[in-house]
Amino acid sequence: MNGQVADPTRADVKELLNDRNGELSRLAQGLLGTGNTNRFFYFPTHDEPTTPANWGFRYDDVTFPSSDGTKLHGWFMPAKGRQAKGTVVFSHGNAGSLSHHLGFVMWMVEAGYQVFMYDYRGFGRSKGELDRKGMVEDVKGAFDYVLSRKDVNPKKLVSYGHSLGGAKSVTALAEKNPSGLRAIVIDGTFASYQAMARIVGGQFGADLITDEFSPKDFIGKISKTPLLVVHGDQDEVVPLSQGKELFTLASGPKTMFEVKGGHHGDSLARNDGAYRKRMLEWLDGVM
């Protein structure tokens, strides 16, 4: 390895998050083949092909409790070479383990943020069974853990969620919003579980699952924290319309980056990182 962090490229997205012919076809198979609706959207792995140390970054390997006591695993990375601008809690998408999602956050460590990323229950080294409600509790537990650290400024917190992670974060933060939360970023996030099921299974698919804990029902409750919605206009997994719906429903201060040519997972990395720069500038304005 050359010491530089790989971006989540198009190939990575296909492998880890899967494109419409992968992720959503497996969702369709789940809709048709099982009655366990908690598992329709989740494709965890338990491997760990790389760690921050492989890229020259320091990190703490930690275990911490979800808000319901389930034992979870995460990595805490201090800002590289400077005093931290703030602390980012990153909630990843519905496939792989935290190891597969390093490319989403390492650039933020280099930009001066310390980052805590973690695996939900049933993913990676975290314990417990896959469960829609339980994963919302995992987001709350991640914030509780970060706030327990002495090296974290409790008044400068950022929530960053990709895809499913954005959905879980919105729901969790509507129920329990830390007083020091300065910003919420959701990237490629859907508004409704049933809407996603309908894309591949029609009304039959949508009827098989509930819309419980869908972010569309919670995002309007977050009225004070600035929100950034990032969505690619070529997202094959979560249509742009889903991101636009969340943006419309948001009741607080809000901004949207509609990324031309952006796919599911590569929007912020496109145009040589131009949208990363815009996101950092946006964060500077709200921190």
Tab-separated table of C-alpha atoms in Angstrom:
chain	number	residue	atom	x	y	z
A	1	MET	CA	0.000	0.000	0.000
A	2	ASN	CA	1.199	3.502	-0.816
A	3	GLY	CA	-0.073	5.297	2.278
A	4	GLN	CA	-2.923	7.009	0.485
A	5	VAL	CA	-6.485	6.072	1.247
A	6	ALA	CA	-8.438	4.564	-1.592
A	7	ASP	CA	-11.632	6.372	-2.496
A	8	PRO	CA	-14.897	4.447	-2.686
A	9	THR	CA	-14.674	3.943	-6.449
A	10	ARG	CA	-17.347	2.613	-8.765
A	11	ALA	CA	-15.850	-0.868	-8.422
A	12	ASP	CA	-15.950	-0.597	-4.636
A	13	VAL	CA	-19.585	0.392	-4.741
A	14	LYS	CA	-20.433	-2.642	-6.838
A	15	GLU	CA	-18.526	-4.962	-4.546
A	16	LEU	CA	-19.528	-3.613	-1.140
A	17	LEU	CA	-22.859	-1.877	-1.562
A	18	ASN	CA	-23.862	-3.483	-4.852
A	19	ASP	CA	-25.571	-1.778	-7.758
A	20	ARG	CA	-29.227	-2.056	-8.683
A	21	ASN	CA	-28.695	-5.480	-10.211
A	22	GLY	CA	-26.959	-6.700	-7.051
A	23	GLU	CA	-28.185	-5.143	-3.841
A	24	LEU	CA	-31.744	-4.654	-4.972
A	25	SER	CA	-32.013	-8.045	-6.648
A	26	ARG	CA	-30.974	-9.615	-3.357
A	27	LEU	CA	-33.569	-7.462	-1.658
A	28	ALA	CA	-36.137	-8.813	-4.105
A	29	GLN	CA	-35.053	-12.362	-3.345
A	30	GLY	CA	-35.489	-11.619	0.328
A	31	LEU	CA	-38.909	-10.158	-0.240
A	32	LEU	CA	-39.997	-13.257	-2.098
A	33	GLY	CA	-38.209	-15.855	-0.029
A	34	THR	CA	-38.379	-14.988	3.650
A	35	GLY	CA	-40.733	-13.660	6.239
A	36	ASN	CA	-38.068	-12.006	8.381
A	37	THR	CA	-38.497	-8.382	7.365
A	38	ASN	CA	-35.673	-7.193	9.638
A	39	ARG	CA	-33.153	-8.827	7.292
A	40	PHE	CA	-34.320	-7.531	3.914
A	41	PHE	CA	-31.917	-4.617	3.760
A	42	TYR	CA	-28.827	-5.983	5.479
A	43	PHE	CA	-25.855	-7.836	3.965
A	44	PRO	CA	-23.206	-7.889	6.702
A	45	THR	CA	-19.797	-9.508	6.578
A	46	HIS	CA	-17.433	-10.325	9.411
A	47	ASP	CA	-14.108	-9.931	7.630
A	48	GLU	CA	-11.633	-7.115	8.212
A	49	PRO	CA	-9.416	-6.785	5.125
A	50	THR	CA	-7.779	-3.549	6.265
A	51	THR	CA	-7.502	-1.217	9.255
A	52	PRO	CA	-6.544	2.457	9.606
A	53	ALA	CA	-3.024	1.330	10.560
A	54	ASN	CA	-2.533	-0.082	7.059
A	55	TRP	CA	-2.830	3.478	5.796
A	56	GLY	CA	-0.625	5.070	8.428
A	57	PHE	CA	-3.380	6.337	10.720
A	58	ARG	CA	-3.500	5.942	14.483
A	59	TYR	CA	-6.667	4.500	15.968
A	60	ASP	CA	-8.209	2.984	19.072
A	61	ASP	CA	-9.866	-0.405	18.635
A	62	VAL	CA	-12.818	-0.280	21.026
A	63	THR	CA	-15.876	-2.120	22.225
A	64	PHE	CA	-18.825	-0.192	23.610
A	65	PRO	CA	-22.469	-0.835	24.484
A	66	SER	CA	-25.428	0.012	22.323
A	67	SER	CA	-28.083	1.930	24.217
A	68	ASP	CA	-29.790	-1.410	24.913
A	69	GLY	CA	-26.544	-3.016	26.113
A	70	THR	CA	-25.592	-4.998	22.987
A	71	LYS	CA	-21.795	-5.189	22.657
A	72	LEU	CA	-20.550	-3.292	19.591
A	73	HIS	CA	-17.164	-2.758	17.948
A	74	GLY	CA	-15.674	0.428	16.547
A	75	TRP	CA	-12.568	2.402	15.592
A	76	PHE	CA	-11.773	5.865	16.940
A	77	MET	CA	-9.300	7.853	14.830
A	78	PRO	CA	-7.777	11.129	16.082
A	79	ALA	CA	-7.323	13.998	13.661
A	80	LYS	CA	-4.061	13.679	11.804
A	81	GLY	CA	-1.336	16.068	12.934
A	82	ARG	CA	-3.484	18.822	14.386
A	83	GLN	CA	-6.048	19.779	16.997
A	84	ALA	CA	-9.412	18.342	16.064
A	85	LYS	CA	-12.011	20.628	14.503
A	86	GLY	CA	-14.702	18.301	15.813
A	87	THR	CA	-15.698	14.659	16.107
A	88	VAL	CA	-17.538	12.804	13.348
A	89	VAL	CA	-19.677	9.764	14.149
A	90	PHE	CA	-19.869	7.785	10.903
A	91	SER	CA	-22.666	5.258	10.303
A	92	HIS	CA	-21.999	3.052	7.273
A	93	GLY	CA	-24.260	1.455	4.681
A	94	ASN	CA	-25.988	-1.906	4.626
A	95	ALA	CA	-23.193	-4.201	3.404
A	96	GLY	CA	-19.769	-5.377	4.540
A	97	SER	CA	-18.184	-4.269	7.810
A	98	LEU	CA	-16.627	-1.009	8.976
A	99	SER	CA	-13.349	-2.067	7.337
A	100	HIS	CA	-14.957	-1.830	3.901
A	101	HIS	CA	-16.042	1.762	4.472
A	102	LEU	CA	-12.761	3.426	5.441
A	103	GLY	CA	-12.625	5.327	2.161
A	104	PHE	CA	-15.686	7.297	3.176
A	105	VAL	CA	-13.993	8.909	6.178
A	106	MET	CA	-10.191	8.863	6.004
A	107	TRP	CA	-10.164	12.139	4.101
A	108	MET	CA	-11.963	13.727	7.047
A	109	VAL	CA	-9.216	12.560	9.414
A	110	GLU	CA	-6.686	14.208	7.108
A	111	ALA	CA	-8.827	17.368	7.043
A	112	GLY	CA	-8.681	17.782	10.817
A	113	TYR	CA	-11.631	15.822	12.175
A	114	GLN	CA	-11.434	12.891	14.520
A	115	VAL	CA	-13.720	10.090	13.392
A	116	PHE	CA	-15.544	7.314	15.178
A	117	MET	CA	-16.848	4.559	12.916
A	118	TYR	CA	-18.500	1.414	14.147
A	119	ASP	CA	-20.382	-1.722	13.161
A	120	TYR	CA	-24.057	-2.211	13.897
A	121	ARG	CA	-25.208	-5.343	15.676
A	122	GLY	CA	-24.687	-8.385	13.477
A	123	PHE	CA	-21.973	-6.663	11.406
A	124	GLY	CA	-18.217	-7.248	11.706
A	125	ARG	CA	-17.140	-7.965	15.277
A	126	SER	CA	-20.275	-6.500	16.841
A	127	LYS	CA	-22.563	-8.871	18.694
A	128	GLY	CA	-26.317	-9.252	18.476
A	129	GLU	CA	-28.841	-10.024	15.768
A	130	LEU	CA	-29.846	-7.842	12.829
A	131	ASP	CA	-32.798	-5.730	13.845
A	132	ARG	CA	-34.187	-2.478	12.445
A	133	LYS	CA	-35.031	-0.924	15.798
A	134	GLY	CA	-31.888	-2.268	17.444
A	135	MET	CA	-29.677	-0.599	14.851
A	136	VAL	CA	-31.259	2.747	15.717
A	137	GLU	CA	-30.227	2.071	19.308
A	138	ASP	CA	-26.704	1.355	18.037
A	139	VAL	CA	-26.445	4.892	16.645
A	140	LYS	CA	-27.443	6.277	20.035
A	141	GLY	CA	-24.853	4.051	21.690
A	142	ALA	CA	-22.154	5.332	19.332
A	143	PHE	CA	-22.866	8.923	20.368
A	144	ASP	CA	-22.950	7.945	24.032
A	145	TYR	CA	-19.536	6.332	23.638
A	146	VAL	CA	-18.023	9.355	21.901
A	147	LEU	CA	-19.371	11.649	24.600
A	148	SER	CA	-17.737	9.469	27.254
A	149	ARG	CA	-14.240	10.171	25.884
A	150	LYS	CA	-12.141	12.913	27.448
A	151	ASP	CA	-10.511	13.729	24.098
A	152	VAL	CA	-13.852	14.677	22.523
A	153	ASN	CA	-15.258	18.206	22.633
A	154	PRO	CA	-18.931	17.503	23.435
A	155	LYS	CA	-19.963	20.756	21.776
A	156	LYS	CA	-18.535	19.901	18.341
A	157	LEU	CA	-20.177	16.714	17.096
A	158	VAL	CA	-21.039	15.748	13.513
A	159	SER	CA	-23.234	12.871	12.361
A	160	TYR	CA	-22.326	11.470	8.933
A	161	GLY	CA	-24.344	8.575	7.543
A	162	HIS	CA	-24.124	6.873	4.179
A	163	SER	CA	-27.188	5.160	2.686
A	164	LEU	CA	-28.704	2.991	5.430
A	165	GLY	CA	-26.449	4.775	7.920
A	166	GLY	CA	-28.133	8.062	7.118
A	167	ALA	CA	-31.546	6.498	7.662
A	168	LYS	CA	-30.557	5.050	11.028
A	169	SER	CA	-28.904	8.305	12.098
A	170	VAL	CA	-31.879	10.498	11.253
A	171	THR	CA	-34.233	8.250	13.196
A	172	ALA	CA	-31.914	7.985	16.196
A	173	LEU	CA	-31.132	11.701	16.360
A	174	ALA	CA	-34.799	12.648	16.127
A	175	GLU	CA	-35.321	10.581	19.276
A	176	LYS	CA	-32.124	11.579	21.089
A	177	ASN	CA	-30.269	14.637	19.819
A	178	PRO	CA	-27.050	15.479	21.719
A	179	SER	CA	-26.875	19.147	22.699
A	180	GLY	CA	-23.462	19.471	21.058
A	181	LEU	CA	-24.515	18.117	17.658
A	182	ARG	CA	-23.536	20.800	15.147
A	183	ALA	CA	-24.292	19.057	11.844
A	184	ILE	CA	-25.974	16.062	10.221
A	185	VAL	CA	-24.786	14.779	6.837
A	186	ILE	CA	-26.701	12.095	4.950
A	187	ASP	CA	-25.329	10.712	1.692
A	188	GLY	CA	-27.367	8.540	-0.687
A	189	THR	CA	-30.036	7.959	1.940
A	190	PHE	CA	-33.550	6.671	1.307
A	191	ALA	CA	-36.723	8.148	2.768
A	192	SER	CA	-38.811	4.993	3.102
A	193	TYR	CA	-38.209	1.262	3.526
A	194	GLN	CA	-41.428	0.482	1.679
A	195	ALA	CA	-40.482	2.760	-1.202
A	196	MET	CA	-37.229	0.864	-1.647
A	197	ALA	CA	-39.056	-2.473	-1.532
A	198	ARG	CA	-41.566	-1.199	-4.083
A	199	ILE	CA	-38.770	-0.400	-6.539
A	200	VAL	CA	-37.907	-4.077	-6.913
A	201	GLY	CA	-41.041	-5.881	-5.779
A	202	GLY	CA	-43.876	-3.593	-6.769
A	203	GLN	CA	-46.780	-3.223	-4.385
A	204	PHE	CA	-46.404	-6.882	-3.460
A	205	GLY	CA	-42.904	-6.217	-2.199
A	206	ALA	CA	-43.945	-3.104	-0.317
A	207	ASP	CA	-46.802	-4.948	1.357
A	208	LEU	CA	-44.411	-7.503	2.824
A	209	ILE	CA	-42.589	-5.017	5.049
A	210	THR	CA	-43.492	-2.159	7.341
A	211	ASP	CA	-42.336	1.433	7.047
A	212	GLU	CA	-41.488	1.520	10.744
A	213	PHE	CA	-38.495	3.727	11.609
A	214	SER	CA	-38.335	5.190	8.089
A	215	PRO	CA	-36.456	8.511	8.144
A	216	LYS	CA	-39.268	10.351	6.349
A	217	ASP	CA	-41.274	10.117	9.558
A	218	PHE	CA	-38.467	11.475	11.730
A	219	ILE	CA	-36.455	14.030	9.771
A	220	GLY	CA	-38.993	16.799	10.368
A	221	LYS	CA	-38.472	16.437	14.115
A	222	ILE	CA	-34.865	17.624	13.810
A	223	SER	CA	-35.602	21.331	13.752
A	224	LYS	CA	-32.406	23.032	14.900
A	225	THR	CA	-29.397	21.031	13.686
A	226	PRO	CA	-28.107	22.025	10.218
A	227	LEU	CA	-28.614	19.237	7.672
A	228	LEU	CA	-26.621	18.465	4.527
A	229	VAL	CA	-28.196	16.067	2.019
A	230	VAL	CA	-25.775	14.628	-0.567
A	231	HIS	CA	-27.172	12.580	-3.448
A	232	GLY	CA	-25.893	11.580	-6.868
A	233	ASP	CA	-28.195	12.119	-9.827
A	234	GLN	CA	-27.094	8.735	-11.235
A	235	ASP	CA	-27.623	6.733	-8.035
A	236	GLU	CA	-28.805	3.282	-9.192
A	237	VAL	CA	-29.523	1.951	-5.703
A	238	VAL	CA	-31.361	4.802	-3.977
A	239	PRO	CA	-33.057	7.115	-6.505
A	240	LEU	CA	-32.371	10.834	-6.287
A	241	SER	CA	-36.080	11.344	-5.590
A	242	GLN	CA	-35.592	9.708	-2.192
A	243	GLY	CA	-32.953	12.243	-1.183
A	244	LYS	CA	-35.104	15.091	-2.475
A	245	GLU	CA	-38.031	13.848	-0.410
A	246	LEU	CA	-35.948	13.898	2.754
A	247	PHE	CA	-34.685	17.381	1.935
A	248	THR	CA	-38.245	18.626	1.445
A	249	LEU	CA	-39.436	17.085	4.707
A	250	ALA	CA	-36.548	18.504	6.752
A	251	SER	CA	-37.763	21.382	8.908
A	252	GLY	CA	-34.492	22.923	10.084
A	253	PRO	CA	-31.640	24.714	8.297
A	254	LYS	CA	-30.763	22.590	5.282
A	255	THR	CA	-28.517	22.363	2.235
A	256	MET	CA	-28.468	19.854	-0.625
A	257	PHE	CA	-25.634	18.812	-2.921
A	258	GLU	CA	-27.147	17.199	-6.020
A	259	VAL	CA	-24.036	15.643	-7.535
A	260	LYS	CA	-23.987	15.476	-11.317
A	261	GLY	CA	-22.857	12.007	-12.394
A	262	GLY	CA	-22.781	10.752	-8.811
A	263	HIS	CA	-23.501	7.086	-8.121
A	264	HIS	CA	-24.299	5.305	-4.866
A	265	GLY	CA	-21.227	5.860	-2.748
A	266	ASP	CA	-18.944	8.010	-4.884
A	267	SER	CA	-20.658	11.410	-4.895
A	268	LEU	CA	-18.306	13.222	-2.518
A	269	ALA	CA	-15.243	11.804	-4.285
A	270	ARG	CA	-16.288	12.949	-7.761
A	271	ASN	CA	-14.682	15.834	-9.650
A	272	ASP	CA	-11.355	15.288	-7.863
A	273	GLY	CA	-12.967	15.723	-4.470
A	274	ALA	CA	-14.677	19.036	-5.232
A	275	TYR	CA	-17.713	18.063	-3.178
A	276	ARG	CA	-15.501	17.063	-0.267
A	277	LYS	CA	-14.122	20.580	-0.283
A	278	ARG	CA	-17.647	21.989	-0.390
A	279	MET	CA	-18.666	19.778	2.514
A	280	LEU	CA	-15.681	20.926	4.581
A	281	GLU	CA	-16.545	24.548	3.833
A	282	TRP	CA	-20.141	23.877	4.856
A	283	LEU	CA	-18.955	22.276	8.095
A	284	ASP	CA	-16.700	25.266	8.793
A	285	GLY	CA	-19.801	27.430	8.577
A	286	VAL	CA	-21.842	25.440	11.076
A	287	MET	CA	-19.194	24.289	13.554
